[in-house]
PDB file of C-alpha atoms in Angstrom:
ATOM      1  CA  GLN X 147     -20.774 124.100 127.838  1.00 85.00           C
ATOM      2  CA  VAL X 148     -23.659 126.147 126.417  1.00 92.00           C
ATOM      3  CA  GLN X 149     -24.398 127.147 122.885  1.00 95.00           C
ATOM      4  CA  LEU X 150     -26.576 130.183 122.339  1.00 97.00           C
ATOM      5  CA  VAL X 151     -28.603 131.102 119.294  1.00 98.00           C
ATOM      6  CA  GLU X 152     -30.456 134.390 119.027  1.00 98.00           C
ATOM      7  CA  SER X 153     -33.497 135.004 116.808  1.00 98.00           C
ATOM      8  CA  GLY X 154     -36.348 137.476 116.321  1.00 98.00           C
ATOM      9  CA  GLY X 155     -34.463 140.458 115.015  1.00 97.00           C
ATOM     10  CA  GLY X 156     -35.581 142.457 112.079  1.00 97.00           C
ATOM     11  CA  LEU X 157     -36.662 145.845 110.754  1.00 98.00           C
ATOM     12  CA  VAL X 158     -39.342 147.773 112.625  1.00 98.00           C
ATOM     13  CA  GLN X 159     -40.658 151.310 112.628  1.00 98.00           C
ATOM     14  CA  ALA X 160     -40.068 153.597 115.623  1.00 98.00           C
ATOM     15  CA  GLY X 161     -42.677 152.917 118.262  1.00 98.00           C
ATOM     16  CA  GLY X 162     -43.028 149.294 117.257  1.00 98.00           C
ATOM     17  CA  SER X 163     -42.184 146.094 119.098  1.00 98.00           C
ATOM     18  CA  LEU X 164     -39.978 143.049 118.690  1.00 98.00           C
ATOM     19  CA  ARG X 165     -39.428 139.955 120.748  1.00 98.00           C
ATOM     20  CA  LEU X 166     -35.952 138.488 120.703  1.00 98.00           C
ATOM     21  CA  SER X 167     -35.345 134.846 121.695  1.00 98.00           C
ATOM     22  CA  CYS X 168     -32.210 133.124 122.831  1.00 98.00           C
ATOM     23  CA  ALA X 169     -32.211 129.301 122.525  1.00 98.00           C
ATOM     24  CA  ALA X 170     -29.659 127.446 124.645  1.00 97.00           C
ATOM     25  CA  SER X 171     -28.300 123.955 124.218  1.00 94.00           C
ATOM     26  CA  GLY X 172     -27.550 121.670 127.088  1.00 78.00           C
ATOM     27  CA  ARG X 173     -29.418 120.388 130.106  1.00 73.00           C
ATOM     28  CA  THR X 174     -28.125 122.866 132.669  1.00 89.00           C
ATOM     29  CA  PHE X 175     -29.660 126.096 131.341  1.00 93.00           C
ATOM     30  CA  SER X 176     -31.198 126.791 134.744  1.00 93.00           C
ATOM     31  CA  SER X 177     -27.717 127.009 136.276  1.00 94.00           C
ATOM     32  CA  TYR X 178     -26.747 130.053 134.152  1.00 95.00           C
ATOM     33  CA  ALA X 179     -27.345 133.693 134.749  1.00 96.00           C
ATOM     34  CA  MET X 180     -28.257 135.254 131.382  1.00 97.00           C
ATOM     35  CA  GLY X 181     -27.981 138.608 129.799  1.00 98.00           C
ATOM     36  CA  TRP X 182     -28.629 140.710 126.690  1.00 98.00           C
ATOM     37  CA  PHE X 183     -26.109 143.075 125.208  1.00 98.00           C
ATOM     38  CA  ARG X 184     -26.073 145.152 122.057  1.00 98.00           C
ATOM     39  CA  GLN X 185     -23.601 146.782 119.745  1.00 98.00           C
ATOM     40  CA  ALA X 186     -24.398 149.620 117.440  1.00 97.00           C
ATOM     41  CA  PRO X 187     -22.245 150.445 114.415  1.00 93.00           C
ATOM     42  CA  GLY X 188     -19.106 152.238 115.524  1.00 95.00           C
ATOM     43  CA  LYS X 189     -19.880 151.827 119.212  1.00 97.00           C
ATOM     44  CA  GLU X 190     -18.770 149.499 121.956  1.00 97.00           C
ATOM     45  CA  ARG X 191     -20.965 146.643 123.063  1.00 97.00           C
ATOM     46  CA  GLU X 192     -23.217 147.702 125.923  1.00 98.00           C
ATOM     47  CA  PHE X 193     -25.333 146.009 128.574  1.00 98.00           C
ATOM     48  CA  VAL X 194     -29.061 145.867 127.967  1.00 98.00           C
ATOM     49  CA  ALA X 195     -30.634 143.526 130.538  1.00 98.00           C
ATOM     50  CA  ALA X 196     -29.787 140.614 132.798  1.00 98.00           C
ATOM     51  CA  ILE X 197     -31.723 137.904 134.595  1.00 97.00           C
ATOM     52  CA  SER X 198     -30.891 135.548 137.366  1.00 96.00           C
ATOM     53  CA  ARG X 199     -30.946 131.750 137.104  1.00 95.00           C
ATOM     54  CA  SER X 200     -34.441 131.480 138.505  1.00 94.00           C
ATOM     55  CA  GLY X 201     -35.732 134.562 136.700  1.00 94.00           C
ATOM     56  CA  GLY X 202     -36.606 136.198 140.002  1.00 94.00           C
ATOM     57  CA  VAL X 203     -34.079 139.011 139.724  1.00 96.00           C
ATOM     58  CA  THR X 204     -33.677 141.287 136.679  1.00 97.00           C
ATOM     59  CA  SER X 205     -31.663 144.387 135.867  1.00 97.00           C
ATOM     60  CA  TYR X 206     -31.901 146.828 132.981  1.00 98.00           C
ATOM     61  CA  ALA X 207     -29.833 149.594 131.447  1.00 98.00           C
ATOM     62  CA  ASN X 208     -31.349 153.011 132.098  1.00 98.00           C
ATOM     63  CA  SER X 209     -31.828 153.522 128.339  1.00 97.00           C
ATOM     64  CA  VAL X 210     -34.257 150.595 128.046  1.00 98.00           C
ATOM     65  CA  LYS X 211     -35.915 150.585 131.490  1.00 98.00           C
ATOM     66  CA  GLY X 212     -39.695 150.630 131.146  1.00 98.00           C
ATOM     67  CA  ARG X 213     -39.593 149.658 127.484  1.00 98.00           C
ATOM     68  CA  PHE X 214     -37.783 146.264 127.477  1.00 98.00           C
ATOM     69  CA  THR X 215     -38.609 143.174 129.495  1.00 98.00           C
ATOM     70  CA  ILE X 216     -36.248 140.246 129.993  1.00 98.00           C
ATOM     71  CA  SER X 217     -37.602 136.814 130.862  1.00 98.00           C
ATOM     72  CA  ARG X 218     -36.657 133.168 130.685  1.00 98.00           C
ATOM     73  CA  ASP X 219     -38.321 129.764 130.514  1.00 97.00           C
ATOM     74  CA  ASN X 220     -35.956 127.202 132.032  1.00 95.00           C
ATOM     75  CA  ALA X 221     -38.207 124.346 130.895  1.00 95.00           C
ATOM     76  CA  LYS X 222     -37.680 125.444 127.340  1.00 96.00           C
ATOM     77  CA  ASN X 223     -33.988 126.432 127.670  1.00 96.00           C
ATOM     78  CA  ALA X 224     -34.898 129.856 126.407  1.00 97.00           C
ATOM     79  CA  MET X 225     -34.517 133.512 127.250  1.00 98.00           C
ATOM     80  CA  TYR X 226     -36.463 136.415 125.817  1.00 98.00           C
ATOM     81  CA  LEU X 227     -36.272 140.172 125.388  1.00 98.00           C
ATOM     82  CA  GLN X 228     -39.563 141.916 124.764  1.00 98.00           C
ATOM     83  CA  MET X 229     -38.806 145.278 123.251  1.00 98.00           C
ATOM     84  CA  ASN X 230     -41.556 147.875 123.075  1.00 98.00           C
ATOM     85  CA  SER X 231     -41.628 151.563 122.050  1.00 98.00           C
ATOM     86  CA  LEU X 232     -38.525 151.011 119.970  1.00 98.00           C
ATOM     87  CA  LYS X 233     -36.420 153.997 118.994  1.00 98.00           C
ATOM     88  CA  PRO X 234     -33.920 154.447 116.178  1.00 97.00           C
ATOM     89  CA  GLU X 235     -31.093 154.492 118.808  1.00 97.00           C
ATOM     90  CA  ASP X 236     -32.068 150.918 119.701  1.00 98.00           C
ATOM     91  CA  THR X 237     -30.653 149.832 116.330  1.00 98.00           C
ATOM     92  CA  ALA X 238     -27.845 147.392 117.001  1.00 98.00           C
ATOM     93  CA  VAL X 239     -26.805 143.755 116.865  1.00 98.00           C
ATOM     94  CA  TYR X 240     -28.239 142.086 120.010  1.00 98.00           C
ATOM     95  CA  TYR X 241     -26.334 139.331 121.740  1.00 98.00           C
ATOM     96  CA  CYS X 242     -27.397 136.923 124.435  1.00 98.00           C
ATOM     97  CA  ALA X 243     -24.848 135.636 126.956  1.00 98.00           C
ATOM     98  CA  ALA X 244     -24.610 133.056 129.728  1.00 96.00           C
ATOM     99  CA  LYS X 245     -22.573 132.714 132.913  1.00 95.00           C
ATOM    100  CA  SER X 246     -22.504 129.920 135.427  1.00 93.00           C
ATOM    101  CA  LEU X 247     -23.305 132.090 138.450  1.00 89.00           C
ATOM    102  CA  ASP X 248     -26.036 132.450 141.040  1.00 85.00           C
ATOM    103  CA  SER X 249     -26.467 136.139 140.576  1.00 90.00           C
ATOM    104  CA  ILE X 250     -27.097 138.713 137.817  1.00 92.00           C
ATOM    105  CA  VAL X 251     -24.220 140.114 135.793  1.00 90.00           C
ATOM    106  CA  THR X 252     -24.355 143.507 134.187  1.00 92.00           C
ATOM    107  CA  THR X 253     -20.863 143.614 132.835  1.00 92.00           C
ATOM    108  CA  GLU X 254     -19.377 141.675 129.927  1.00 92.00           C
ATOM    109  CA  GLU X 255     -17.906 138.986 132.191  1.00 94.00           C
ATOM    110  CA  TYR X 256     -19.978 136.200 130.642  1.00 95.00           C
ATOM    111  CA  ASP X 257     -18.653 132.816 129.671  1.00 94.00           C
ATOM    112  CA  TYR X 258     -20.706 132.145 126.538  1.00 96.00           C
ATOM    113  CA  TRP X 259     -22.023 134.373 123.729  1.00 97.00           C
ATOM    114  CA  GLY X 260     -24.368 133.937 120.831  1.00 98.00           C
ATOM    115  CA  GLN X 261     -23.650 135.221 117.339  1.00 97.00           C
ATOM    116  CA  GLY X 262     -26.148 138.037 117.550  1.00 98.00           C
ATOM    117  CA  THR X 263     -29.306 139.130 115.740  1.00 98.00           C
ATOM    118  CA  GLN X 264     -29.748 142.468 113.980  1.00 98.00           C
ATOM    119  CA  VAL X 265     -32.438 144.925 115.111  1.00 98.00           C
ATOM    120  CA  THR X 266     -33.050 147.938 112.952  1.00 98.00           C
ATOM    121  CA  VAL X 267     -35.470 150.641 113.954  1.00 98.00           C
ATOM    122  CA  SER X 268     -36.482 153.132 111.267  1.00 97.00           C
ATOM    123  CA  SER X 269     -37.564 156.659 112.035  1.00 94.00           C
TER     124      SER X 269
END
């Protein structure tokens, strides 16, 4: 089992940057594909980015491609989301998720979820 805790959210002006972190418990972090999702007020949760177990394969939603970068450090049991050139439409609660799978997952078919961290981008 994996427990996930997000951090790094906050309030930032449009054009600014934030780096989200996802800390995972357990000694098998490297066996999990990981992902970031977000949910804006009044909207459904949506896929943001995903990364394979080794970190060698990544995938991004079109809306964040070129602005966000997903990465992971298996030695530290951590995953990150570097968010640059933030826009007001990036405002949402951001969730990290884990799935025991040797692939990347871009749907919500993850086994474990964090509680989320709020990101607010002001115009």
